Amino acid sequence: MAGAQWEKEMSDTKVYLLDGGSLVLDGYHVFWNRGPGGEVRFPVYSILIEHREGRFLIDTGYDYDHVMKVLPFEKPQQTKDQTIPGALKLLGLEPKDIGVVVNSHFHFDHCGGNKFFPHAKKICHRLEVAQAANCQPFEHLGYSDLTFSVEAAEARGQGEQIRHGQTRANTTFEGIDGDVELAKGVKLIFTPGHSIGHYSLLVEFGTRRPILFTIDAAYTQKSLETLCQASFHIDPVAGVASMRKVRKLAEDHDAELMYSHDMENFLTYNTGTKFYG
Ligand code: 5PN
Ligand code: ZN
Ligand code: ZN
């Protein structure tokens, strides 16, 4: 589409980052086989896109009680304002105002708040629910919060843990494949490796440079610069290819890169009522 019309259709897109608190990992997990070791506290956040075609939420952070129960060694810090309902409330929104929830993948720090959106349409890669339901032994901690899917929870004998009025029907996902344009200028970029069906996210605006959210294809800026992925992955060779794909896309689109778990950069990001667009 030609410039002026395209810019007009995109000029009202706004992106809000919902601060979801923080967790701790050892440096050798953040930077696989490279380190240095020692505690690294990193942010977790979700991405709200206000778009002409609807309100899209990408990821839903972690559930504090889940982390305290299953991974207390990740030392969660999450205030009330950093829960999903709390972060939405800062913007004058409630969970029911969200039309579409997209999960980049189903690690517990990206799907812990899904339970608040039984009414929303849900989208993920077509392989990701089945992987969470029947994961590799080394993926068990990553896929430990199954409250996003009654189907996945039942498959792992945790059906009774589903709360907030969820059913099979209202936790059913539309499965997608490859790169997909979710709405005009909002593109899901298939970046497998970290997980089997992992997605990064490219958002274009009428008013400013695009933003490319690496999500967990690159936890930090240093991760992408050194092609050093996290120690959690299903296919590390695919993970390196995905990092190269992200780099190329950012260059081709002159996109600003934003990382999922990079505290130093996160502290410079707009959060709360401050948005992009
Ligand atoms: C934050 C975090 N901690 C543990 C895991 C894991 O086992 O797979 C992914 C992951 C995480 O993102
Ligand atoms: Zn992950
Ligand atoms: Zn993550």
PDB file of C-alpha atoms and ligand atoms in Angstrom, residues 105 107 109-110 194 216 219, ligand 2:
ATOM      1  CA  HIS A 105       4.688 -19.418  23.887  1.00  0.00           C
ATOM      2  CA  HIS A 107       6.359 -20.784  29.488  1.00  0.00           C
ATOM      3  CA  ASP A 109       6.221 -16.258  32.709  1.00  0.00           C
ATOM      4  CA  HIS A 110       4.176 -15.600  29.547  1.00  0.00           C
ATOM      5  CA  HIS A 194      13.492 -21.336  22.582  1.00  0.00           C
ATOM      6  CA  ASP A 216      12.331 -15.010  24.367  1.00  0.00           C
ATOM      7  CA  TYR A 219      16.276 -12.357  26.525  1.00  0.00           C
TER       8      TYR A 219
HETATM    9 ZN    ZN B   2      10.279 -18.680  27.495  1.00  0.00          ZN
END
